[in-house]
Amino acid sequence: MTDTTSEQTERKLLDELYADFEDAGLIPLWTQVDGLMPMSPQPAAIPHLWRWAQLLPIAQRSGELVPVGRGGERRAMALSNPGLPGLPYATPTLWTAIQYLGPREVAPSHRHSQGAFRFVVEGEGVWTNVDGDAVAMRRGDLLLTPSWAFHEHQNVTDQPMAWLDGLDIPLVSQLDAGFFEFGPDELSTRETPERSRGERLWGHPGLRPIGQPERRNSPLGAYRWEHTDAALTAQLELEDEGVPGVIEPGHAGVRFSNPTTGNDALVTMRTEMRRLRAGAQTVPVRSVGSAVWQVFDGEAVAHVGDKVFEIAKGDLFVVPSWCEVSLSARTQVDLFRFSDEPVYEALGLARTSRGDQK
């Protein structure tokens, strides 16, 4: 038998083997190993920027044309990453949207297994009722809607309001763990208190109610801007006095935490606020897991992978997994950041490198 005939016979036998693999519902590892186990993460999502100046007018037009009610439930416009074409996802694990509620409008009650939060860049006049607790939404506030909590929104003013929604929808979808349930058609409460019941019980720094149990998600539904602002201001003041406290020179940061455990406020998403002095530059960082940033105030330049974004108030940008990010502040700049890091930490998959580290 010639070498050519031998090769043809072997090729035929191999083709027959692979055909039998397919018939049996099998795929051989040796043809897939590069994709299954790459040398480092290869995210499908890409760095991308969404400008508030473009998003808000579109949201306003939607408010004029699209009603809120059963069926649609929310007038929310999801950020779609170009690396995930056709999907309403910012990253493979994070869903981000601009929600818009017109004057005197109500978004009806429902609940779902996905965890959620709201972050307010500007405006006020909306109360979100979470399990019957009316929580005011104001500029700079972080509002939580933990998994399976009934929630609804009401705008009690003659002005519209828009805010940022963040949920773990893609993660829950991948895990086949999604549940949804409609709530009552009528609002659970029309109260508009200055402070919610959750704030009155849990919103006292360092003081935990003895009679309350530990919770997986934070029972504090509102993290107010006045407290966030004061904490960031104090960090930079202490830096001037030579006292440790900042993340790095000119870079202050706080993490929103669960007062019953000290862990993240939501079990699947990390929420943080950062402040950079004018002229400050952050060390390049890359982390396993993805993040979405929104500028609350000020101007900066964000270097994300091979992209350079000029960012200002309201702008949003996404940082895919293991994609290097650094910031340069043109003015003092405040940024809200949320990520999927708690999930990776719980699974033992978290990894971070800073600067020249590999």
XYZ file of C-alpha atoms in Angstrom:
358
model
C 0.000 0.000 0.000
C 1.432 3.387 -0.997
C 1.742 6.276 1.444
C -0.931 8.163 -0.514
C -3.376 5.241 -0.294
C -2.649 4.882 3.416
C -3.329 8.575 4.014
C -6.598 8.372 2.064
C -7.705 5.349 4.075
C -6.849 7.070 7.349
C -8.669 10.237 6.239
C -11.757 8.168 5.354
C -11.726 6.406 8.711
C -11.310 9.734 10.531
C -14.200 11.284 8.580
C -16.354 8.292 9.493
C -15.340 8.692 13.144
C -16.307 12.369 13.165
C -19.606 11.537 11.451
C -20.314 9.014 14.214
C -19.385 11.690 16.798
C -22.020 13.999 15.315
C -24.667 11.263 15.185
C -23.978 10.441 18.851
C -24.117 14.083 19.956
C -20.381 14.271 20.695
C -17.700 16.860 19.968
C -14.024 15.886 20.428
C -12.027 18.087 22.785
C -8.980 18.166 20.528
C -10.864 20.214 17.910
C -12.213 22.710 20.462
C -9.535 23.247 23.101
C -8.452 26.729 21.951
C -11.990 28.040 22.207
C -12.872 26.177 25.392
C -9.743 27.074 27.340
C -8.081 30.224 25.946
C -4.869 31.596 27.435
C -6.887 34.574 28.775
C -10.537 35.732 28.595
C -11.797 36.456 25.074
C -14.961 38.503 25.659
C -17.506 38.915 22.904
C -18.522 42.329 24.303
C -16.380 45.259 23.187
C -15.554 48.624 24.783
C -18.298 51.055 23.834
C -19.566 54.523 24.712
C -23.154 55.792 24.861
C -23.561 59.578 25.114
C -26.191 61.018 27.442
C -26.784 63.904 25.027
C -28.024 61.357 22.483
C -29.803 58.983 24.881
C -31.965 61.529 26.730
C -33.689 63.031 23.645
C -34.514 59.520 22.417
C -35.967 58.715 25.829
C -38.035 61.918 25.691
C -39.408 61.014 22.260
C -40.277 57.556 23.560
C -42.175 59.223 26.396
C -44.326 61.037 23.851
C -45.077 57.979 21.736
C -44.901 54.846 23.893
C -47.323 54.337 26.814
C -46.441 52.660 30.083
C -48.701 49.866 31.267
C -49.306 46.152 31.357
C -47.448 44.351 28.622
C -44.543 46.760 28.206
C -44.435 47.357 31.974
C -41.553 49.862 31.777
C -40.401 52.500 29.307
C -36.814 51.286 29.448
C -34.277 51.543 26.610
C -31.534 48.928 26.936
C -27.932 49.577 25.960
C -26.926 47.047 23.299
C -23.228 46.217 23.034
C -22.099 46.064 19.371
C -20.123 42.919 20.201
C -23.394 41.206 21.178
C -25.465 42.046 18.090
C -29.205 41.778 18.437
C -29.094 41.389 22.208
C -30.260 44.081 24.683
C -27.183 43.484 26.847
C -24.350 45.821 27.832
C -22.205 42.771 28.638
C -22.899 39.014 28.738
C -23.879 39.375 32.429
C -25.146 42.964 32.833
C -28.271 44.704 31.540
C -28.337 48.502 31.527
C -31.120 50.821 30.436
C -32.419 54.350 30.578
C -35.896 54.379 32.102
C -38.187 57.338 31.463
C -41.378 58.187 33.365
C -43.551 61.045 32.228
C -45.497 63.561 34.346
C -48.006 61.886 36.702
C -47.281 58.478 35.155
C -47.256 55.184 37.024
C -45.250 52.064 36.167
C -47.252 49.063 37.460
C -46.184 46.569 40.093
C -44.272 43.406 39.294
C -41.420 41.308 40.629
C -38.743 39.058 39.176
C -35.850 36.878 40.221
C -33.394 39.299 38.625
C -31.839 41.825 41.007
C -32.037 45.512 40.098
C -31.041 49.026 41.081
C -31.725 52.596 39.941
C -29.136 55.378 39.801
C -30.259 58.975 39.304
C -28.087 61.375 37.293
C -30.569 64.243 37.441
C -34.116 65.045 38.441
C -36.525 64.091 41.201
C -40.231 63.626 41.803
C -40.484 59.855 41.385
C -41.044 57.432 44.248
C -40.302 53.747 43.770
C -42.390 51.527 46.040
C -40.439 48.378 46.969
C -42.558 45.800 48.798
C -44.844 48.655 49.812
C -42.072 50.945 51.103
C -42.135 54.310 49.273
C -38.584 55.425 48.423
C -37.862 58.884 46.994
C -35.588 59.031 43.955
C -33.294 62.068 43.741
C -30.114 63.138 41.975
C -27.109 61.062 43.016
C -29.142 58.428 44.858
C -28.719 54.675 44.457
C -32.016 52.795 44.929
C -32.174 49.019 45.290
C -34.768 46.523 44.106
C -33.568 43.137 45.374
C -34.537 39.904 43.686
C -38.233 38.962 44.019
C -39.295 42.266 45.618
C -42.523 43.753 44.264
C -41.811 47.226 42.882
C -43.621 50.030 41.088
C -42.885 53.676 40.288
C -44.988 56.829 40.433
C -44.160 60.312 39.195
C -46.002 62.833 41.355
C -44.839 65.937 39.456
C -45.603 67.694 36.191
C -42.058 67.017 34.930
C -40.654 63.816 33.390
C -37.742 61.958 34.942
C -35.102 59.583 33.573
C -32.652 57.362 35.402
C -30.273 54.438 34.962
C -31.481 50.873 35.513
C -29.039 48.041 36.152
C -30.022 44.367 36.336
C -28.400 40.944 36.141
C -30.823 39.813 33.395
C -28.221 38.184 31.094
C -26.655 36.247 33.979
C -30.000 34.941 35.231
C -30.973 34.050 31.665
C -27.797 32.029 31.138
C -28.479 30.190 34.388
C -32.101 29.468 33.358
C -33.226 30.939 36.664
C -35.650 33.658 35.570
C -39.089 34.085 37.136
C -41.563 36.966 36.705
C -44.877 37.793 38.358
C -47.353 40.643 37.933
C -48.373 42.573 41.033
C -51.647 44.390 41.771
C -52.836 46.936 39.224
C -53.274 49.569 41.921
C -50.285 51.191 43.631
C -49.412 49.629 46.964
C -49.037 53.138 48.435
C -49.295 56.722 47.260
C -47.220 58.017 50.153
C -44.315 60.328 49.328
C -42.238 60.370 52.531
C -38.933 62.200 52.813
C -37.382 59.019 54.228
C -38.500 55.457 53.562
C -39.143 52.929 56.299
C -35.974 51.093 55.296
C -33.901 54.253 55.736
C -35.446 54.975 59.121
C -34.546 51.477 60.302
C -31.219 50.827 58.576
C -29.847 54.219 57.544
C -27.830 55.049 60.649
C -24.042 54.785 60.097
C -22.518 51.833 61.924
C -25.717 51.038 63.818
C -27.501 47.765 63.091
C -30.953 47.046 64.517
C -30.491 44.169 66.962
C -33.936 42.758 66.286
C -33.360 42.293 62.555
C -31.775 39.233 60.896
C -28.992 39.105 58.335
C -30.145 39.567 54.734
C -28.567 38.327 51.498
C -29.383 41.640 49.799
C -29.253 44.965 51.569
C -32.473 45.937 53.384
C -31.496 49.597 52.936
C -33.367 50.648 49.808
C -31.747 54.062 49.325
C -28.151 55.236 49.479
C -28.373 59.013 49.477
C -26.066 61.334 47.560
C -25.437 63.535 50.574
C -23.759 60.620 52.360
C -21.854 59.439 49.275
C -20.624 62.963 48.569
C -19.525 63.470 52.168
C -17.575 60.197 52.202
C -15.743 60.975 48.959
C -14.983 64.523 50.103
C -13.575 63.245 53.398
C -11.257 60.773 51.658
C -9.638 63.502 49.574
C -9.416 65.847 52.570
C -7.652 63.136 54.571
C -5.292 62.536 51.648
C -4.301 66.206 51.871
C -3.556 65.622 55.560
C -1.376 62.612 54.807
C -3.888 60.067 56.142
C -4.463 56.825 54.156
C -7.921 56.265 52.710
C -7.940 56.838 48.945
C -7.612 54.096 46.333
C -4.579 55.832 44.822
C -3.397 59.465 44.631
C -6.329 61.732 43.820
C -8.745 58.814 43.476
C -11.415 58.324 46.151
C -13.994 55.565 46.118
C -16.803 54.002 48.122
C -18.651 50.715 47.732
C -22.334 50.439 48.564
C -22.639 47.661 51.132
C -25.205 45.520 52.892
C -25.429 46.791 56.506
C -26.258 43.299 57.787
C -23.135 41.625 56.384
C -20.705 44.249 55.105
C -20.806 42.518 51.723
C -22.056 44.034 48.477
C -25.482 45.648 48.620
C -26.738 43.184 45.974
C -25.488 39.613 45.802
C -24.847 39.556 42.047
C -23.767 43.154 41.350
C -21.164 45.479 42.849
C -22.087 49.156 43.023
C -19.503 51.874 43.648
C -18.918 55.615 43.383
C -15.555 57.092 42.425
C -14.192 60.659 42.556
C -11.034 61.880 40.835
C -9.383 65.220 41.469
C -8.846 67.391 38.406
C -5.669 66.171 36.735
C -5.623 62.793 38.506
C -4.818 59.673 36.540
C -5.644 56.121 37.579
C -3.317 53.148 37.222
C -4.461 50.879 34.363
C -6.466 47.970 35.775
C -7.943 44.837 34.262
C -10.326 42.444 35.981
C -12.131 39.227 35.205
C -15.768 40.233 34.903
C -17.346 43.248 33.241
C -18.401 46.710 34.373
C -20.512 49.663 33.275
C -19.539 53.220 34.262
C -21.659 56.385 34.182
C -20.356 59.909 34.644
C -22.318 61.658 37.373
C -20.532 64.978 37.029
C -17.386 66.417 35.490
C -15.256 65.508 32.489
C -12.558 62.908 31.913
C -10.876 60.687 29.364
C -11.404 56.924 29.634
C -8.910 54.526 28.067
C -10.678 51.180 27.610
C -8.668 48.577 25.742
C -7.672 50.225 22.469
C -10.485 52.801 22.662
C -10.234 56.377 23.983
C -13.477 58.019 25.140
C -13.991 61.690 26.003
C -16.673 61.488 28.688
C -18.956 64.010 30.383
C -22.074 64.089 32.553
C -24.437 61.179 31.935
C -22.203 59.352 29.447
C -21.954 55.574 29.862
C -19.180 53.228 28.816
C -18.657 49.501 29.170
C -15.507 47.626 30.180
C -15.533 43.972 29.062
C -13.850 41.194 31.028
C -10.043 41.417 31.229
C -10.054 44.684 29.288
C -7.644 47.308 30.631
C -9.187 50.576 31.825
C -7.711 53.828 33.114
C -9.089 57.322 33.663
C -7.653 60.823 33.331
C -9.700 63.597 34.960
C -9.996 66.910 33.112
C -12.060 68.387 35.947
C -13.043 66.894 39.253
C -15.149 63.982 38.102
C -17.601 61.666 39.885
C -18.428 58.315 38.329
C -20.885 55.572 39.240
C -19.681 52.040 38.486
C -21.400 48.680 38.660
C -20.014 45.254 37.873
C -20.553 41.516 38.149
C -17.528 41.007 40.416
C -19.435 39.435 43.363
C -20.379 36.503 41.110
C -16.765 35.841 40.082
C -15.578 36.144 43.668
C -18.186 33.675 44.886
C -17.107 31.200 42.192
C -13.388 31.619 42.887
C -12.804 33.076 39.397
C -11.938 36.666 40.331
C -8.606 38.023 39.108
C -7.246 41.574 38.849
C -4.020 43.064 37.560
C -2.804 46.627 38.001
C -0.234 48.489 35.951
C 2.483 46.202 34.606
C 1.216 43.103 36.407
C 0.209 40.124 34.266
